[in-house]
XYZ file of C-alpha atoms in Angstrom:
519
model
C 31.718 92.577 155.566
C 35.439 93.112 154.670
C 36.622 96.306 152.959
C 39.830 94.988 152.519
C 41.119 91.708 150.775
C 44.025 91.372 153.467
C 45.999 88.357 153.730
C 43.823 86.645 156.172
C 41.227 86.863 153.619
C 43.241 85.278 150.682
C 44.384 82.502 152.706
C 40.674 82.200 153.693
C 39.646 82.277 150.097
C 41.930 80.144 148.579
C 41.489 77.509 151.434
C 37.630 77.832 150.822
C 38.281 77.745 146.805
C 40.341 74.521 147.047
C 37.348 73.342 149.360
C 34.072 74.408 147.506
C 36.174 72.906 143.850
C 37.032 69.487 145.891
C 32.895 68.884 146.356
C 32.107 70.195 143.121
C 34.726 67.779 141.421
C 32.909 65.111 139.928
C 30.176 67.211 138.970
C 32.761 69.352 136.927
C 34.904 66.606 135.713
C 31.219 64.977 133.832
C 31.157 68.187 132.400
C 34.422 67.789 130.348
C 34.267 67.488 126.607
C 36.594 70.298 125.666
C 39.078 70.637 124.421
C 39.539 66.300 125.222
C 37.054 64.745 126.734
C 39.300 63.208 129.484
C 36.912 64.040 132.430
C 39.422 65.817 134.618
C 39.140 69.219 134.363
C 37.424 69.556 138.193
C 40.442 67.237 139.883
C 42.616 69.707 137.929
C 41.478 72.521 139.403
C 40.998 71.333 142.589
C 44.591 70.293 142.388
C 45.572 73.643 141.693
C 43.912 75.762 144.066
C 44.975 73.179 146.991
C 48.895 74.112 145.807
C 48.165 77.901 146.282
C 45.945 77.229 149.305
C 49.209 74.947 151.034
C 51.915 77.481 149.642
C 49.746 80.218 151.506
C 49.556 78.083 154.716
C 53.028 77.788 154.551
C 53.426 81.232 155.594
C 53.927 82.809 158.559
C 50.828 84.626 159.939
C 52.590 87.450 160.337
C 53.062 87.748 156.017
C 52.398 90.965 154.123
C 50.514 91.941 150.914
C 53.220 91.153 148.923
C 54.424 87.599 150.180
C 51.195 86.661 150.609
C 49.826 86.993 146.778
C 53.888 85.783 145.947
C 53.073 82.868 147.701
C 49.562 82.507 145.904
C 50.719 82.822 142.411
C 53.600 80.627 142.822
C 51.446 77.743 144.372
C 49.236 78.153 141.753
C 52.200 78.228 138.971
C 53.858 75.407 140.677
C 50.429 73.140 141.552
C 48.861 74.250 138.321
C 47.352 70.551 136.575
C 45.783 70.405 133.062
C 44.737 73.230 130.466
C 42.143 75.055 132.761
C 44.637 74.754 136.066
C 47.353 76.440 134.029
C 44.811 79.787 132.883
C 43.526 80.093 135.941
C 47.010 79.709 137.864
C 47.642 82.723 135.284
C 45.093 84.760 136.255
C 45.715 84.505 140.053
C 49.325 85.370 139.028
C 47.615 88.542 137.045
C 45.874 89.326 140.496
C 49.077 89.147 142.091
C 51.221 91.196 140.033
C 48.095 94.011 140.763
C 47.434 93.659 145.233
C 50.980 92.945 146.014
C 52.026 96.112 146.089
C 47.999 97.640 146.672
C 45.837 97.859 149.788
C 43.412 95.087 148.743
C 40.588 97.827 148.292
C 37.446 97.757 145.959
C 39.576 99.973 143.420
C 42.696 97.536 143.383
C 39.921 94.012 142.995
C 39.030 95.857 139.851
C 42.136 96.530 138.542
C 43.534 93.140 139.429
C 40.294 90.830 137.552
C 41.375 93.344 134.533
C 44.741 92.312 134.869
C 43.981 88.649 135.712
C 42.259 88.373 132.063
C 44.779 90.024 129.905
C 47.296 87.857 131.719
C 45.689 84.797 131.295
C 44.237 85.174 127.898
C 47.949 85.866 126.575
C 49.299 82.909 127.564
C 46.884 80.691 125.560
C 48.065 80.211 122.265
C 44.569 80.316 120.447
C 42.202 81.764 122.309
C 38.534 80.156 121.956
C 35.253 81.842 122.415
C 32.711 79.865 125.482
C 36.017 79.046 127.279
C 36.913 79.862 130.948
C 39.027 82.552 129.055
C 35.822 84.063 127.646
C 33.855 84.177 131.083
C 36.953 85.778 133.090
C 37.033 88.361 130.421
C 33.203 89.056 130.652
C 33.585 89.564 134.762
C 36.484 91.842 134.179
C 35.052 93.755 131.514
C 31.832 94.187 134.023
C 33.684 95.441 137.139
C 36.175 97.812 134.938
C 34.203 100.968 135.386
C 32.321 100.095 138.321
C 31.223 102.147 141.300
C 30.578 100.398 144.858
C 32.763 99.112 147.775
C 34.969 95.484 147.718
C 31.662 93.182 148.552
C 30.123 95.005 145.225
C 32.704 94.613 142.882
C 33.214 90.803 143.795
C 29.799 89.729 143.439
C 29.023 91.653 140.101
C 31.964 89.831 138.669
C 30.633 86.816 139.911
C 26.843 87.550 138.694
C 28.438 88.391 135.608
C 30.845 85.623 135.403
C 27.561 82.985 135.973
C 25.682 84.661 133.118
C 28.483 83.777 130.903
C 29.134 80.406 131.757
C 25.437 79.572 130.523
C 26.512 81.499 127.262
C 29.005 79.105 126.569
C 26.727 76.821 125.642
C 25.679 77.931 122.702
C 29.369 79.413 121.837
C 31.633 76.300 121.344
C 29.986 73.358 118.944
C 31.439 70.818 121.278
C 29.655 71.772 124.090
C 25.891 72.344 122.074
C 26.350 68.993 121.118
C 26.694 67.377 124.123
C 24.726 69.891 126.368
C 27.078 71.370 128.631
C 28.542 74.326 130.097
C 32.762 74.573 129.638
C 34.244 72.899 132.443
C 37.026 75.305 133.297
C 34.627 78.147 133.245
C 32.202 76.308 135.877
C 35.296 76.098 138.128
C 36.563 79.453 137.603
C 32.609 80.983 138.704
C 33.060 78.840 141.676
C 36.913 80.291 142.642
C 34.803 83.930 141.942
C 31.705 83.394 143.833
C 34.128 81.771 146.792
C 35.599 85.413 147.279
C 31.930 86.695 147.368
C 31.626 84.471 150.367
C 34.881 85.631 152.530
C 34.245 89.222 151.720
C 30.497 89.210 152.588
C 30.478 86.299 155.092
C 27.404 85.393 153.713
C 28.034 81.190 152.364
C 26.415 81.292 149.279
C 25.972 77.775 147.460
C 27.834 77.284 144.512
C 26.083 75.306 141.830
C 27.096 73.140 138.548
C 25.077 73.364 135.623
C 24.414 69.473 134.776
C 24.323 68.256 131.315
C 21.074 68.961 129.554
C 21.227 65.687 127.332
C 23.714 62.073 128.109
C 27.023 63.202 127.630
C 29.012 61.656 124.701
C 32.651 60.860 125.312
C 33.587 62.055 121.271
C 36.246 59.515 120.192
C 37.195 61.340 116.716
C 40.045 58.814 115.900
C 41.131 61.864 113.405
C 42.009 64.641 115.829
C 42.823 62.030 118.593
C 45.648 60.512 116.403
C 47.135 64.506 116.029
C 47.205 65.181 119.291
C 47.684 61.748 121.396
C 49.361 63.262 124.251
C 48.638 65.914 127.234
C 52.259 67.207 127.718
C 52.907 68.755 131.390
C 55.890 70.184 132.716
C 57.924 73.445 135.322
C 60.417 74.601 133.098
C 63.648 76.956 134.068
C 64.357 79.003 131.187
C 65.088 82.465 130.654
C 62.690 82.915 127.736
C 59.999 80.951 126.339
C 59.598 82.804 122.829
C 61.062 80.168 120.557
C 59.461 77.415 123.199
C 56.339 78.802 122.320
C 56.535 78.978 118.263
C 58.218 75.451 117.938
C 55.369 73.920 120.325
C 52.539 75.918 118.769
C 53.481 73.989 115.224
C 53.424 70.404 117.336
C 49.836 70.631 118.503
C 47.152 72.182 120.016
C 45.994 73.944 123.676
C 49.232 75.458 124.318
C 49.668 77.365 127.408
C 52.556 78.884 128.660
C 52.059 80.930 131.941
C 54.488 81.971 134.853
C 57.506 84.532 134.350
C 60.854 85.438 136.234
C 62.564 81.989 134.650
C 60.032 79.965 135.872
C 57.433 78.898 133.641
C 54.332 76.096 133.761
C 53.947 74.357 130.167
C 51.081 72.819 128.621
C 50.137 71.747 125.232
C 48.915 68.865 123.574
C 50.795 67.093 120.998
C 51.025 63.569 118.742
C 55.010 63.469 119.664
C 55.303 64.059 123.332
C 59.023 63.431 123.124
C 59.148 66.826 120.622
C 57.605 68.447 123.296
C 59.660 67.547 125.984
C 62.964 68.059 123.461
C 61.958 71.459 122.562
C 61.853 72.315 126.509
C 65.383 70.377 126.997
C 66.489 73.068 124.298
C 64.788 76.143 126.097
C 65.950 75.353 129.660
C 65.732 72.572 132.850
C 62.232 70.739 132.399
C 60.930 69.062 135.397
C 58.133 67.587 136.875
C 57.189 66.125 133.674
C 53.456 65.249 133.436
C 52.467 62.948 130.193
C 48.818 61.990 129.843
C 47.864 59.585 126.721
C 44.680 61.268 125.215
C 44.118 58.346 122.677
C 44.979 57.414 119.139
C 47.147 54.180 117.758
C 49.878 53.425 120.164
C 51.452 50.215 118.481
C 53.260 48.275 121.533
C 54.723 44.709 120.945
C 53.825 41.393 123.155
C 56.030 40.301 125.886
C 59.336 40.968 128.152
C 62.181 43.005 126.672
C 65.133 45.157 127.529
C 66.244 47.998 125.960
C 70.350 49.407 126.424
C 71.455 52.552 125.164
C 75.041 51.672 124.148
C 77.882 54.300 123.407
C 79.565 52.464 120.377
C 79.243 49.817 118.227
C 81.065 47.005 120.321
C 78.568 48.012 122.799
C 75.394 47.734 120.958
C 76.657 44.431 119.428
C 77.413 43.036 122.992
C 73.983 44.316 124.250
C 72.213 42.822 121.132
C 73.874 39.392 121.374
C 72.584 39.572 124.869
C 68.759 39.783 123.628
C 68.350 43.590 123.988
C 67.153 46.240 122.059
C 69.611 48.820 121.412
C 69.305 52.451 120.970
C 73.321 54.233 120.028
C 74.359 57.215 121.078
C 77.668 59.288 120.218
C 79.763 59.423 123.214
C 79.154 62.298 125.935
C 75.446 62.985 123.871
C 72.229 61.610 124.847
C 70.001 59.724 122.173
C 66.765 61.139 120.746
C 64.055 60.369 122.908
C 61.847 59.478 119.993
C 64.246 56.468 119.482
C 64.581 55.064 122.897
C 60.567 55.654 123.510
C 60.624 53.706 119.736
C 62.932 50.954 121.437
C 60.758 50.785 124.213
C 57.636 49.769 121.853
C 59.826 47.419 119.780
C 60.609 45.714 123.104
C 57.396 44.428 124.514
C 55.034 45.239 127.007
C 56.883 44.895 129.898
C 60.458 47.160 129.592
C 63.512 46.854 131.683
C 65.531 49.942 130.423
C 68.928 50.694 131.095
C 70.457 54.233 130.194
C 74.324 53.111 131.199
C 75.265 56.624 131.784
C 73.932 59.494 134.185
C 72.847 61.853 131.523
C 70.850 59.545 129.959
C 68.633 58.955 132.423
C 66.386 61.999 132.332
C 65.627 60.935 128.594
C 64.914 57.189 129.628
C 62.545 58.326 132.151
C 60.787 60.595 130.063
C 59.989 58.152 127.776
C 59.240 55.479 130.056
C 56.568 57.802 131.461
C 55.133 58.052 127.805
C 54.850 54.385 127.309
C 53.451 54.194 130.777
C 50.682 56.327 129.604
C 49.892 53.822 126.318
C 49.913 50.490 128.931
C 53.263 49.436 128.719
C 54.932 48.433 131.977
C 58.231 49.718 132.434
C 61.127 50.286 134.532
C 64.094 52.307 134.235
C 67.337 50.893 136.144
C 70.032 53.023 137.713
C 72.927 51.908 135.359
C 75.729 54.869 135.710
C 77.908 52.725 133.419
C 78.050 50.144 130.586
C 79.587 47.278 132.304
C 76.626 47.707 134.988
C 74.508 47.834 132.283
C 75.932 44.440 130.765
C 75.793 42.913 134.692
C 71.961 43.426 134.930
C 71.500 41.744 131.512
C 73.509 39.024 132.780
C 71.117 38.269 134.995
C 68.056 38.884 133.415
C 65.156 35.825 132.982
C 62.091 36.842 131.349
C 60.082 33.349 133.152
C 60.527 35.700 136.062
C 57.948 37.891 137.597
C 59.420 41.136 135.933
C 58.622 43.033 139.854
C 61.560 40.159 140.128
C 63.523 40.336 137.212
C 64.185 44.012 137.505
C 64.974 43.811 141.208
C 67.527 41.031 140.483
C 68.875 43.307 137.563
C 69.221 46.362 139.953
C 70.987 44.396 142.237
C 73.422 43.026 140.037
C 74.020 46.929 138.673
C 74.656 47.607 142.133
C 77.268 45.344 142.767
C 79.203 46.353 139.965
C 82.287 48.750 140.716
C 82.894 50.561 137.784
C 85.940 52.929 136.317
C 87.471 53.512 133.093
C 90.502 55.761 132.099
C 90.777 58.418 129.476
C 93.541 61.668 128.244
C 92.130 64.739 129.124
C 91.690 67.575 126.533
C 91.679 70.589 128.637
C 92.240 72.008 131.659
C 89.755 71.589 134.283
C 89.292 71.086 138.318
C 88.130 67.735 139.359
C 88.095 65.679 142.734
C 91.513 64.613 142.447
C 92.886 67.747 141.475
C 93.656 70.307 138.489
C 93.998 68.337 135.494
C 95.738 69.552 131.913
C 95.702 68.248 128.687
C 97.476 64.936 128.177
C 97.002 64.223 131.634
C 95.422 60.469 132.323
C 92.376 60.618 134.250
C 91.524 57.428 136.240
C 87.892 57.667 137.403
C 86.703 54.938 140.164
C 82.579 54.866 140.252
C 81.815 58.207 138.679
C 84.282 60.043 140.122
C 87.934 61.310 139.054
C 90.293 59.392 141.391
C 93.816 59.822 139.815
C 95.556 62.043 137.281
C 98.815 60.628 135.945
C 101.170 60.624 133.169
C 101.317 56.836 131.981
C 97.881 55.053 130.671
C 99.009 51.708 131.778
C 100.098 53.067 135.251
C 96.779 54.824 136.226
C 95.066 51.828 134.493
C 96.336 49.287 137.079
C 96.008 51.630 139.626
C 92.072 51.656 138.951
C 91.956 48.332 138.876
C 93.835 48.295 141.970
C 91.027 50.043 143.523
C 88.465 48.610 142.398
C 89.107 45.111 142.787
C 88.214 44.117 146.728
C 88.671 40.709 148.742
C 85.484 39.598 147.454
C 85.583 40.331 143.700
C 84.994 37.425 141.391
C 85.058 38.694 138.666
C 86.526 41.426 135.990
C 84.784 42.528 132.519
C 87.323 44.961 130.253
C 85.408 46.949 127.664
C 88.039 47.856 125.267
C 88.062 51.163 122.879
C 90.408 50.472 119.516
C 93.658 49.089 119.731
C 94.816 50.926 122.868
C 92.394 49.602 124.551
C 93.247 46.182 123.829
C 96.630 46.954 125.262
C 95.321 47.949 128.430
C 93.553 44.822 129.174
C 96.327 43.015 128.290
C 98.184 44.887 131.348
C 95.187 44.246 133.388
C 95.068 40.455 132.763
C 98.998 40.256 133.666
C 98.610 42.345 136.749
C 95.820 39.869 138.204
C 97.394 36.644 136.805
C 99.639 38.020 139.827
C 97.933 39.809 142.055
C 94.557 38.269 141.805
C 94.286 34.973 140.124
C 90.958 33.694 141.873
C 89.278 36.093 139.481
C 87.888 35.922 136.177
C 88.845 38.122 133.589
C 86.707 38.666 131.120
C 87.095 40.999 127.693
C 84.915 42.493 124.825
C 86.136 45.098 122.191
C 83.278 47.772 122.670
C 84.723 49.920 119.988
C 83.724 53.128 122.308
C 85.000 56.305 121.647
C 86.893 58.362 123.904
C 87.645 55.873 126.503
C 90.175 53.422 125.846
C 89.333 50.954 128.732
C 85.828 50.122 130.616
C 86.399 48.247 133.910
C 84.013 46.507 136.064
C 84.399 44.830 139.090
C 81.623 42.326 140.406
């Protein structure tokens, strides 16, 4: 019998939580109707407390109070999957905040499942009575003012925690009809009655109420249509107030949990891209998780290619090449509404090609989105436009597209590219300080030369890129000074180079007068 929740005992617990969830998981994933009836809530938690149990393991043995629960709630945070993984990743972080700094003792459990339930009910949005919300409430609300040593309090908030679970029942419509207990709050009496077990040593079992009547997988075409997406992600941002009101007005089971910059977001929406936008706007989303719940995803028949194109010589090039093109203004990404719109236009099997670093994050984003409604898509590593044009080059939709976008990868690969352009300020960049008016000649993504003549750094890019086994040379031009350029470049390698082709376009690209690349 343990007095004292010391860190052996939470690494024990949360091992033995991730364990007793990982047998129980199919029994609590049937039990899922609420608030989607996607059938994952047990893998979710599982998947949760198996992050906090590994971030604990990761430890040394020799960890205090406080690094120990750290390590716990940021697991948790980090690991946390689905609506019920994100509460309950909350209300170990509300634990946290409480036995860091305390002795572990009967006194500091109490305070801590008190804390654990504010914590965690705050974060939901709309909190819903015969939830897991509604359960951890009841077993802190039952321990509060209670007498009685560390094995006590644990096992009267589990008793009471168990009691409420049946409640919920008959306290959420969804789950009367269909004869079940709430999912989430099944797990969450297992993660309670788990610490019973480490603190009494006593291995209880840990039972899941089964359905009472078939379970019916609700498909209300309605509410599935408003909220068609389970939107996941770890987001860096300093405050999540506006996050919170913009996402509360695109959909439903919003949860926001975690603190100190780091939060876990969850909601479900009808526009995942929104979703992700509003978090681009709030801070650094990553790990972004997109599940389709259901609803009318419209996706065309087929093999297509979609280019984002900087400029209308560019998006006429790409289109006369058989893509479809989303614009952007130059140095801006495009929406991600219209290139996950592009994608559906194109078929269902998507090469897409961002042509520029900072698009990238947007084209995988939604690529993952039209994963999720059974379109097959891949998203190429084109840095630049003229890579983007050599993979098109080379695309055959009679290939196997596994093939097709292999052979368009490699083409992007084997394309040098560099273009030249007048800085506007002062800056520091690989090649040096440079200051406005200075001509900036950048070789594969990187500033290689600052002069004071366009023409001269021009050919000196060219210079660079063009190697012993180049065959050939595609100018992008941008207005009239652009055309000028090329013109230089032709003459130089009617010279220097005349074994390889030259080939120009006007791209009618802002900003940069000349696109070069070298294949």
């Amino acid at each position: 019998m343990l007095d004292v929740l010391d860190p052996p005992a939470v690494r024990e617990w949360a091992r033995r939580s991730a364990q007793a969830l990982g047998a129980a998981r199919a029994q609590i994933d049937a039990l899922n109707v609420y608030p989607v009836p996607d059938g994952d809530t047990g893998t979710n938690l599982h998947l949760t407390l198996l992050a906090a149990a590994d971030a604990l393991d990761a430890l040394p043995d020799t960890a205090d109070h406080d690094a120990t629960w750290r390590a716990l709630a940021h697991g948790a945070l980090l690991g946390a999957r689905g609506n019920s993984g994100v509460i309950v990743s909350q209300a170990l972080r509300g634990l946290a905040e409480v036995l860091r700094t305390a002795e572990g003792r009967a006194a500091d459990l109490r305070t801590g499942l008190v804390r654990a339930a504010e914590l965690a009910t705050a974060a939901v949005s709309r909190p819903v009575e015969g939830t897991v919300l509604s359960v951890l409430a009841t077993a802190a609300s039952a321990v509060r003012d209670l007498p009685g040593d560390l094995a006590a309090i644990a096992a009267k908030a589990a008793e009471e925690a168990r009691k409420a679970l049946a409640r919920t029942t008959v306290q959420l419509d969804v789950l009367a009809r269909n004869g079940v207990v709430d999912a989430g709050a099944a797990g969450l009496v297992i993660i309670l009655e788990t610490l019973v077990d480490v603190v009494t040593g006593v291995h209880g079992r840990h039972e899941v109420p089964a359905p009472t009547r078939p379970v019916l997988r609700e498909d209300d075409e309605e509410d599935q249509d408003v909220h068609g997406y389970e939107v996941m992600y770890l987001l860096e941002a300093p405050s999540v107030d506006r996050l919170r009101e913009q996402l509360d007005a695109l959909g439903d089971s919003l949860v926001i949990v975690g603190g100190d910059g780091l939060w876990n977001v969850h909601v479900h929406a009808a526009d995942a891209g929104a979703a992700i936008e509003a978090g681009l706007a709030a801070g650094r989303p990553y790990r972004i998780r997109i599940t389709y719940l259901g609803g009318r995803a419209h996706v065309g028949g087929g093999r297509g290619v979609v280019a984002v194109a900087a400029g209308d010589g560019l998006a006429a090039l790409f289109r006369e090449s058989g893509a479809v093109v989303v614009t952007r203004e130059p140095g801006s990404s495009p929406p991600l509404a219209a290139v996950l719109a592009a994608i559906r236009e194109a078929g269902s099997e998507v090469a897409v090609l961002p042509n520029d670093a900072a698009v990238r994050s947007v084209a995988a984003a939604a690529a993952e989105i039209a994963r999720e409604e059974g379109t097959v898509v891949g998203v190429l590593p084109t840095l630049a436009s003229v890579q983007g044009l050599a993979a098109l080059a080379v695309h055959d939709p009679a290939r196997r597209f596994d093939d097709d976008v292999l052979a368009m990868a490699e083409a992007a690969a084997h394309t040098r590219h560099g273009h030249v352009w007048v800085a506007n300020r002062e800056a520091m960049t690989s090649a040096g300080v440079c200051r406005p008016g200075d001509v900036l000649g950048v070789v594969d993504g990187d500033v290689a030369l600052i002069g004071a003549d366009l023409r001269v750094v021009t050919e000196d890019v060219v210079r660079r890129l063009v190697s012993a086994s180049s065959e050939l040379v595609t100018l992008v031009t941008g207005g009239e000074t652009g055309e000028g350029l090329a013109k230089a470049v032709q003459d130089l390698l009617a010279v220097e180079r005349p074994d390889v082709e030259v080939v120009v376009h006007a791209g009618g690209q802002g900003g940069y007068p000349l696109l070069i690349g070298v294949e």
